[in-house]
Short mmCIF file of C-alpha atoms and ligand atoms in Angstrom, two decimals:
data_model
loop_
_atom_site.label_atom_id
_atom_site.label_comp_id
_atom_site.label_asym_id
_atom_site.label_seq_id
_atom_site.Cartn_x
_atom_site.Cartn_y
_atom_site.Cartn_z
CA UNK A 1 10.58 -11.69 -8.82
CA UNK A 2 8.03 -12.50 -11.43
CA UNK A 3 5.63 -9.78 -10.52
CA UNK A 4 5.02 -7.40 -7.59
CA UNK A 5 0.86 -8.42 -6.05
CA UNK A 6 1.85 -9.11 -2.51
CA UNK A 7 4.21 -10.08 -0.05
CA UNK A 8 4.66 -13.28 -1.50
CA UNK A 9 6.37 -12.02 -4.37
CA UNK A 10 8.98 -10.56 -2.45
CA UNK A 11 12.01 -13.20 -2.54
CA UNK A 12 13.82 -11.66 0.70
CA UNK A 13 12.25 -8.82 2.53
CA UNK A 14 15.57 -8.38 4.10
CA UNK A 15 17.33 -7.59 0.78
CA UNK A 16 14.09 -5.17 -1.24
CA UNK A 17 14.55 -3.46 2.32
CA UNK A 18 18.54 -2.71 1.88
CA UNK A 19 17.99 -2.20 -1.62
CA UNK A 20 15.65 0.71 -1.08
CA UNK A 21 17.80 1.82 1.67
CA UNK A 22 20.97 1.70 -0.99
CA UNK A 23 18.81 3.84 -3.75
CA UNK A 24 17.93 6.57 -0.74
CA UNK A 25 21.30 7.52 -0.82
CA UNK A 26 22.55 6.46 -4.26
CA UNK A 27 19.91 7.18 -6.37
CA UNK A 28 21.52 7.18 -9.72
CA UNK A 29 23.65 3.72 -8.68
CA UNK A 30 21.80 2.20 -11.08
CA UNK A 31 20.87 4.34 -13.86
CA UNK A 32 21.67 2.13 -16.38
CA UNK A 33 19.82 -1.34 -15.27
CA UNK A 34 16.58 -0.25 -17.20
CA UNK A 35 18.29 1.67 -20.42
CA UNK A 36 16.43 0.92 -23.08
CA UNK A 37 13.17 -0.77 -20.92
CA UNK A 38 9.80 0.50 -20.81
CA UNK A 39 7.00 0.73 -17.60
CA UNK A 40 3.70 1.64 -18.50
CA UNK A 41 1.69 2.86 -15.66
CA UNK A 42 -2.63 2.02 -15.80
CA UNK A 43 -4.26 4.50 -13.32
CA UNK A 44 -8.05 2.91 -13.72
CA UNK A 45 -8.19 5.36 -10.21
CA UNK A 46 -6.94 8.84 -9.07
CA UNK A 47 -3.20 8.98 -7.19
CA UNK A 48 -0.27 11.52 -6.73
CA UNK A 49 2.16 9.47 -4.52
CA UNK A 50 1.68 6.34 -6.48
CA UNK A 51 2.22 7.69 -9.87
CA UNK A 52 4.71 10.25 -9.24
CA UNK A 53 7.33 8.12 -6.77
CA UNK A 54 7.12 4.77 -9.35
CA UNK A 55 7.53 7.22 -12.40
CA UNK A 56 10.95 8.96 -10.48
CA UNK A 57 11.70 5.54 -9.76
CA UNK A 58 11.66 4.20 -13.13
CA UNK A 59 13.34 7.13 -14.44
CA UNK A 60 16.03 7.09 -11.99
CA UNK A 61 16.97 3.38 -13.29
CA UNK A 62 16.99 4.70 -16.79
CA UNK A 63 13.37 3.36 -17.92
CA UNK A 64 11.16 5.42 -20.01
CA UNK A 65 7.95 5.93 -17.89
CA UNK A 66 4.76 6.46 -19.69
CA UNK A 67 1.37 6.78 -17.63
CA UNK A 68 -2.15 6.26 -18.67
CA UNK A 69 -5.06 7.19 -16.62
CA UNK A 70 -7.39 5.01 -18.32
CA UNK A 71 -9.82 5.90 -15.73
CA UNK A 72 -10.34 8.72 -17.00
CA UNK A 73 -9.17 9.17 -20.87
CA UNK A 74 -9.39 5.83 -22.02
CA UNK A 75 -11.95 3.12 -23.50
CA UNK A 76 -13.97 1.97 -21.13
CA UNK A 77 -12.91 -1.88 -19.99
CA UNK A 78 -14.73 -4.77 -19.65
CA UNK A 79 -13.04 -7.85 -17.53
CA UNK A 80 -16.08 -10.26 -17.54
CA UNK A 81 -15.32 -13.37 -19.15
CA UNK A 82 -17.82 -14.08 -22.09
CA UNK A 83 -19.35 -10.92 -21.51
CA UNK A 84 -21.95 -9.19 -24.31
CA UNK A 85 -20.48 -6.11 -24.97
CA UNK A 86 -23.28 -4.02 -25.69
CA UNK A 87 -23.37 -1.50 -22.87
CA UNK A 88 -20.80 1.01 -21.58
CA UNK A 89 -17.94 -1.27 -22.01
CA UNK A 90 -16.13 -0.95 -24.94
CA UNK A 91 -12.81 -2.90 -24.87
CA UNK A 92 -12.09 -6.08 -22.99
CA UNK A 93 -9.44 -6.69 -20.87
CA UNK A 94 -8.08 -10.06 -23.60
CA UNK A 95 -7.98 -8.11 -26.43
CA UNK A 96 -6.07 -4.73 -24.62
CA UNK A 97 -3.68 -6.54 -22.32
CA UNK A 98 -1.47 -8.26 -24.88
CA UNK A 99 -1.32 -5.13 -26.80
CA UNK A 100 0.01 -3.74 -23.49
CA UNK A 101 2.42 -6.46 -23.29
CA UNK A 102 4.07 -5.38 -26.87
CA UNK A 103 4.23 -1.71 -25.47
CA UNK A 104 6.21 -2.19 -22.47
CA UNK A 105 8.25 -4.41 -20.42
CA UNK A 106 6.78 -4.08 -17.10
CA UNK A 107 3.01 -3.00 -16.80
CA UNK A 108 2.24 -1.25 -13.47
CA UNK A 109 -1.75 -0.98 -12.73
CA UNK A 110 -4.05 0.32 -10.06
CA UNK A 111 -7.40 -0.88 -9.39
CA UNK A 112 -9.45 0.07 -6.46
CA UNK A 113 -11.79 -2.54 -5.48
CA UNK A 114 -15.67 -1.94 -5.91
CA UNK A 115 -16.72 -2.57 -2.21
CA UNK A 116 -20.05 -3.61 -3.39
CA UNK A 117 -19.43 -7.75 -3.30
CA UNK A 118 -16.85 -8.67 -1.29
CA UNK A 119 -15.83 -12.06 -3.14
CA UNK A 120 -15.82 -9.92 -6.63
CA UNK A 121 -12.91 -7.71 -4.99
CA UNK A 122 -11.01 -10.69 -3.00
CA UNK A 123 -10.74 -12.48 -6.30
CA UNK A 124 -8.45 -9.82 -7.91
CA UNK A 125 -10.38 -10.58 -11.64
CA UNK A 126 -9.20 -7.29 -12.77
CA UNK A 127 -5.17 -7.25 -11.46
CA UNK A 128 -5.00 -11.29 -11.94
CA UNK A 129 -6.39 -10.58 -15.98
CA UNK A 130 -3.87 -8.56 -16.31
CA UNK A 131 -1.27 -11.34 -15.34
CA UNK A 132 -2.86 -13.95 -17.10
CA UNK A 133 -3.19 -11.81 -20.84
CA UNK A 134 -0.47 -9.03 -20.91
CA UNK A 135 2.45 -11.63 -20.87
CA UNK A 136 5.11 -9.37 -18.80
CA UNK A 137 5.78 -8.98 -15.33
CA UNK A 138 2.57 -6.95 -13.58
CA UNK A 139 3.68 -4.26 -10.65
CA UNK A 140 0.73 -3.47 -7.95
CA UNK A 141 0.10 0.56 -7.68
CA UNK A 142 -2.95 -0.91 -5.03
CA UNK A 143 -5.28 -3.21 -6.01
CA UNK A 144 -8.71 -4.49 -4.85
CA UNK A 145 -6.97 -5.84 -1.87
CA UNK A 146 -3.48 -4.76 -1.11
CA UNK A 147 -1.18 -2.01 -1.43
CA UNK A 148 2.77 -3.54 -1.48
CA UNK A 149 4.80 -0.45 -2.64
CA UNK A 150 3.22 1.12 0.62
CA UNK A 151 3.76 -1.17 2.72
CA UNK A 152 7.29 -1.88 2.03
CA UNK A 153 8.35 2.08 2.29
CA UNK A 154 5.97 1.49 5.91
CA UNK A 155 8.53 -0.91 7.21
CA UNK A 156 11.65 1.19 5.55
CA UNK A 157 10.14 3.93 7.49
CA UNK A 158 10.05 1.83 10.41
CA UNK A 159 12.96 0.30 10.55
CA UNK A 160 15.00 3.85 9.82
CA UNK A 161 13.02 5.05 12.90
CA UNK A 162 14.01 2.16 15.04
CA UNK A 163 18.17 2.99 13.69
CA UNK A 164 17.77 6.82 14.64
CA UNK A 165 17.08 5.70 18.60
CA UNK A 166 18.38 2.29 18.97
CA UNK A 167 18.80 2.60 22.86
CA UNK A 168 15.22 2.41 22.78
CA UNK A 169 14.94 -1.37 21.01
CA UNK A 170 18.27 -2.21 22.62
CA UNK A 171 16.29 -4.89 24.52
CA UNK A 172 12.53 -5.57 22.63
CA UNK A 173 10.35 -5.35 19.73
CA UNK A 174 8.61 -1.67 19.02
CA UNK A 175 4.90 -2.26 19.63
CA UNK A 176 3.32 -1.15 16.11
CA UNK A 177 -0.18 -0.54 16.17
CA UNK A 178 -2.40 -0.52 13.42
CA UNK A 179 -5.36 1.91 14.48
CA UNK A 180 -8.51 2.23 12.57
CA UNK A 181 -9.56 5.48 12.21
CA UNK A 182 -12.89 7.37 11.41
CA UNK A 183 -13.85 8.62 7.89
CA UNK A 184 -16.89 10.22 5.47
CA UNK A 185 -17.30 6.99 3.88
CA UNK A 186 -16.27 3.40 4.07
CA UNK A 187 -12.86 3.37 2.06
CA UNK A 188 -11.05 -0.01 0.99
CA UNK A 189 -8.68 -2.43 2.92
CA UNK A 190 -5.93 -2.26 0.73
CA UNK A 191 -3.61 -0.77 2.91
CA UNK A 192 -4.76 -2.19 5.92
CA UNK A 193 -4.31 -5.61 4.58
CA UNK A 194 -1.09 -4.90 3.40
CA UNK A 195 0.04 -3.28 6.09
CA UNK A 196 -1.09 -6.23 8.40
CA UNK A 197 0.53 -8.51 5.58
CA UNK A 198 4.07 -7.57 5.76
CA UNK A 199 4.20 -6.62 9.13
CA UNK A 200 3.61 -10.15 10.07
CA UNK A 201 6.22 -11.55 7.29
CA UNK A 202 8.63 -9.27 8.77
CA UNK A 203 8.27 -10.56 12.13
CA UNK A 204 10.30 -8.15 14.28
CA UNK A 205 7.42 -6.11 16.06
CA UNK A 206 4.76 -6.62 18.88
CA UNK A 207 2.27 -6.11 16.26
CA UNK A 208 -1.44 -5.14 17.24
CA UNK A 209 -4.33 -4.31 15.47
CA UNK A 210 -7.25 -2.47 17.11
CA UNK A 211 -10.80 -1.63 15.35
CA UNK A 212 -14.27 -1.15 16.39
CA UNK A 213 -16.48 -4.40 16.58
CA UNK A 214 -17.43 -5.12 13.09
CA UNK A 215 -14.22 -4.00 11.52
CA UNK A 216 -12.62 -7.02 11.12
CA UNK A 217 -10.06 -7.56 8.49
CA UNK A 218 -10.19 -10.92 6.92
CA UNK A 219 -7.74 -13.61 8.99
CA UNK A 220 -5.84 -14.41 5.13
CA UNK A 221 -3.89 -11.29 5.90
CA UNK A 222 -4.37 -10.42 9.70
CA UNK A 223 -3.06 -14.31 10.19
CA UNK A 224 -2.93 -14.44 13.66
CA UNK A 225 -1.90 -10.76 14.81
CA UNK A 226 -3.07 -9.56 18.02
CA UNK A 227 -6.71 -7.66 17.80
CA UNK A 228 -7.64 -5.01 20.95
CA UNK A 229 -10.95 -3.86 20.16
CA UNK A 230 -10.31 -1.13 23.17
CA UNK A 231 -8.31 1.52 21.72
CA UNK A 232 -6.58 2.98 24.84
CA UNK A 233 -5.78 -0.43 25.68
CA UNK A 234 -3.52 -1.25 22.09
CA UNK A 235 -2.12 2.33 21.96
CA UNK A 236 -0.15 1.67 25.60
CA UNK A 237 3.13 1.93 24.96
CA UNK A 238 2.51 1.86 21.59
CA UNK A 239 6.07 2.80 19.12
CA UNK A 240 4.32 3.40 16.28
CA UNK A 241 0.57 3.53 15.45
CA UNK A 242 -0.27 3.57 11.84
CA UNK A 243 -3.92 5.22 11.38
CA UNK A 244 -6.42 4.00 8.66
CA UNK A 245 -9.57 4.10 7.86
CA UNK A 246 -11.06 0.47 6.05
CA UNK A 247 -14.76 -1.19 5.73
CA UNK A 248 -14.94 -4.56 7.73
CA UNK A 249 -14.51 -7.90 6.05
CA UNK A 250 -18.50 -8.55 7.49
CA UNK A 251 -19.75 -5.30 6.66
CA UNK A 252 -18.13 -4.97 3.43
CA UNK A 253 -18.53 -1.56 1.91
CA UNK A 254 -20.38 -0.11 5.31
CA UNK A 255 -19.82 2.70 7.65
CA UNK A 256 -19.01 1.97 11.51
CA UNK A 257 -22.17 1.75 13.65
CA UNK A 258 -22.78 4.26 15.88
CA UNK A 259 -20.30 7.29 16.62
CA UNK A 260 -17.02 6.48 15.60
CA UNK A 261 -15.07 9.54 16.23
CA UNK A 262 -13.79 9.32 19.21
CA UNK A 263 -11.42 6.72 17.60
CA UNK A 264 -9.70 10.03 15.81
CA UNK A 265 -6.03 10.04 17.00
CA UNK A 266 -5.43 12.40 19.19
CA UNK A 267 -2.45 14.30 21.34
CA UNK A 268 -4.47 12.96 24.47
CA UNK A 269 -4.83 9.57 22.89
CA UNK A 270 -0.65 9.63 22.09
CA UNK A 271 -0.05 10.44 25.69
CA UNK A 272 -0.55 6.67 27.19
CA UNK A 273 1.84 5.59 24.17
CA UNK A 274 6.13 5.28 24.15
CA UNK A 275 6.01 8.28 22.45
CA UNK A 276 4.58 7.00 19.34
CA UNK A 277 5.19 7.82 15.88
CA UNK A 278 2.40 8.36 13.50
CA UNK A 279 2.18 6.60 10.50
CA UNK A 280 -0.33 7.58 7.68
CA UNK A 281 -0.80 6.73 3.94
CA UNK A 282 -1.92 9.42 2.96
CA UNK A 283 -4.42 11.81 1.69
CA UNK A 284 -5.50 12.04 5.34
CA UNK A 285 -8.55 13.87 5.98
CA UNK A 286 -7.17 16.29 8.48
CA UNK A 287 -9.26 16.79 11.86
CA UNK A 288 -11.59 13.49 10.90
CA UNK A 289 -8.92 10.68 10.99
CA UNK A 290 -6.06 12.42 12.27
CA UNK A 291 -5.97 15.78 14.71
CA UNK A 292 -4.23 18.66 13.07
CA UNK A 293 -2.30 18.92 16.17
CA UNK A 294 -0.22 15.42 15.17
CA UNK A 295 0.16 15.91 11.37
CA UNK A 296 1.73 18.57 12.01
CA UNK A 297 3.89 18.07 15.10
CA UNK A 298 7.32 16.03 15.22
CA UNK A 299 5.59 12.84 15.85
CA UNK A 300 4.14 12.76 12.60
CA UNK A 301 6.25 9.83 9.91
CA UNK A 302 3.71 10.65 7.01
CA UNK A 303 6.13 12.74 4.86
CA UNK A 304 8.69 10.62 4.82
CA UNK A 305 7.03 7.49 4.51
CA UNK A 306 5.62 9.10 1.07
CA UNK A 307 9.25 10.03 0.33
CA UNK A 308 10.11 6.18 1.19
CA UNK A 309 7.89 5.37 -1.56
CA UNK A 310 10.07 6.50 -4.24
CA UNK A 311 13.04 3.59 -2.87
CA UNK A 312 10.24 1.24 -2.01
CA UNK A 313 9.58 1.32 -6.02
CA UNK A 314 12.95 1.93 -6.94
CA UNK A 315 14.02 -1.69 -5.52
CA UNK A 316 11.10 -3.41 -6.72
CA UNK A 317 11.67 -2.31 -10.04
CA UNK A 318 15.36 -3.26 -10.08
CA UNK A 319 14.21 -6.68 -8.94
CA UNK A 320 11.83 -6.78 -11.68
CA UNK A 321 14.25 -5.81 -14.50
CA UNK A 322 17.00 -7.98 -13.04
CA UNK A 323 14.78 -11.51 -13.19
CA UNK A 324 13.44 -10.61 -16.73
CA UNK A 325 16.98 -9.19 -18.58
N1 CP B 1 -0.54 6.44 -0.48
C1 CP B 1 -0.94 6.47 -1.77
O1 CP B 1 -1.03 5.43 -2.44
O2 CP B 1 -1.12 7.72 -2.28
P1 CP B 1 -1.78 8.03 -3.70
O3 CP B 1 -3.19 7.47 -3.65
O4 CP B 1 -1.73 9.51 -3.85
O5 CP B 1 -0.99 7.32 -4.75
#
């Protein structure tokens, strides 16, 4: 694995999966694989998850973690190429990168994407910089498009939910549905994306996605999955149904039309489902996305997919260390 951006980086899905399943219950197996390495972590945006499960992570293979919210306390970046640099900016991406690449041995960075031009955040100019002038391998944290590290503890969580009651897969796929969800302002695709990403690469769920008219992903990661635009009808006998909120690949950066909320999750919503499961990223906006009633009833998966994010990072930073020793 040269770097972690997407799916595509991910040799065998199969193996990062049994890997993180191996660190959940050994987590000092391999405390000695990143002796002496370094990860520096960019936060140009705010996280908990993110930076505290890849920093555990790290430090659990024996790599020194150091984070820098540059966001907030450091120079202020410029990525445009030939850009005149006499505004705000202050440092430009060539000139800090490489320095970067001296500091550390793998450089972990999370962008949000600006949701004012779409094609500005689909290029990835500020993650793919990053790649092209720092020199080492680059690890997502979420980026203008995609989020990997979640989605790969998603489909750990997933899959350890579909060991616990394997009666009930004995003889199909779960049905996974990826629900969009209300929200106080349009909020990026990343995980969506992602989510829709892997699940397809993995292959081994009726996978749905279901969104109100003019919330269409982009095809480059939906790639074929099955879209309901009627909610009721996608959550039947739904397994899972991962909520999100995102801003449609048309009406980039924009709310919903109209009134959106009755497409908050609900117990009455769950009722027409196998049971489902809940699956969340997290921070949820309690009783605007998701009902009160599910976070915090047995159906919910959100805790432990956040702890899944610790062995999610844990196996992609093994595989990092292990193709650059
Ligand atoms: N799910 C997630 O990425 O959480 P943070 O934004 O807190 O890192």
């Amino acid at each position: 694995m040269q770097h972690f951006l997407s799916v595509k980086d991910a040799d065998s899905l199969e193996s990062l999966l049994a890997q993180a399943l191996y660190y959940k219950k050994n987590p000092f197996a391999d405390q000695t694989v990143g002796k002496g390495k370094r990860l520096g972590c960019l936060f140009l945006n705010p996280s908990m998850r993110t930076r505290l499960s890849t920093q555990i992570a790290a430090q659990q293979l024996g790599m020194e973690a150091i984070v820098f919210n540059v966001g907030a306390e450091g120079w202020s970046m410029e990525f445009e190429e030939g850009a005149i640099m006499n505004g705000t900016t202050v440092e430009h991406v060539k000139d800090a990168a490489p320095i970067l690449g001296q500091y550390f041995d793998i450089l972990a960075i999370r962008t949000f994407p600006g949701l004012q031009d779409r094609a500005t955040d689909y290029a990835e100019n500020i993650l793919n910089q990053f790649v092209k002038y720092a020199g080492i391998p680059i690890l997502s944290l979420e980026s203008a498009t995609r989020h990997p590290l979640q989605s790969l503890a998603d489909i750990l969580t997933i899959e350890e939910e579909i060991k616990s009651r394997p009666t009930n897969f004995s003889n199909r796929k779960p049905r996974v549905v990826l629900s969009w969800a209300p929200h106080i302002k349009p909020l990026p695709q990343c995980v969506a994306n992602s989510f829709a990403e892997w699940m397809n690469h993995w292959g081994k769920a009726d996978f749905v996605i279901t969104h109100p008219n003019g919330m269409e992903l982009d095809e480059t990661f939906t790639n074929g999955a099955k879209i309901i635009h009627d909610q009721k009808v996608a959550l039947e006998g739904a397994d899972f149904v991962y909520v999100k909120n995102w801003s449609g690949v048309h009406q980039y950066g924009k709310m919903a039309e109209g009134d959106t909320h009755s497409w908050m999750l609900t117990q009455e919503s769950l009722a027409i489902t196998h049971q489902a499961k809940v699956m969340h990223c997290l921070p949820v906006r309690r009783n605007v996305e998701l009902s009160d009633q599910i976070l915090d009833s047995t159906a919910s998966l959100v805790n432990q997919q956040a702890g899944n994010r610790v062995w999610a990072a844990q196996a992609v930073l093994k595989n990092l260390l292990h193709t650059h020793e």
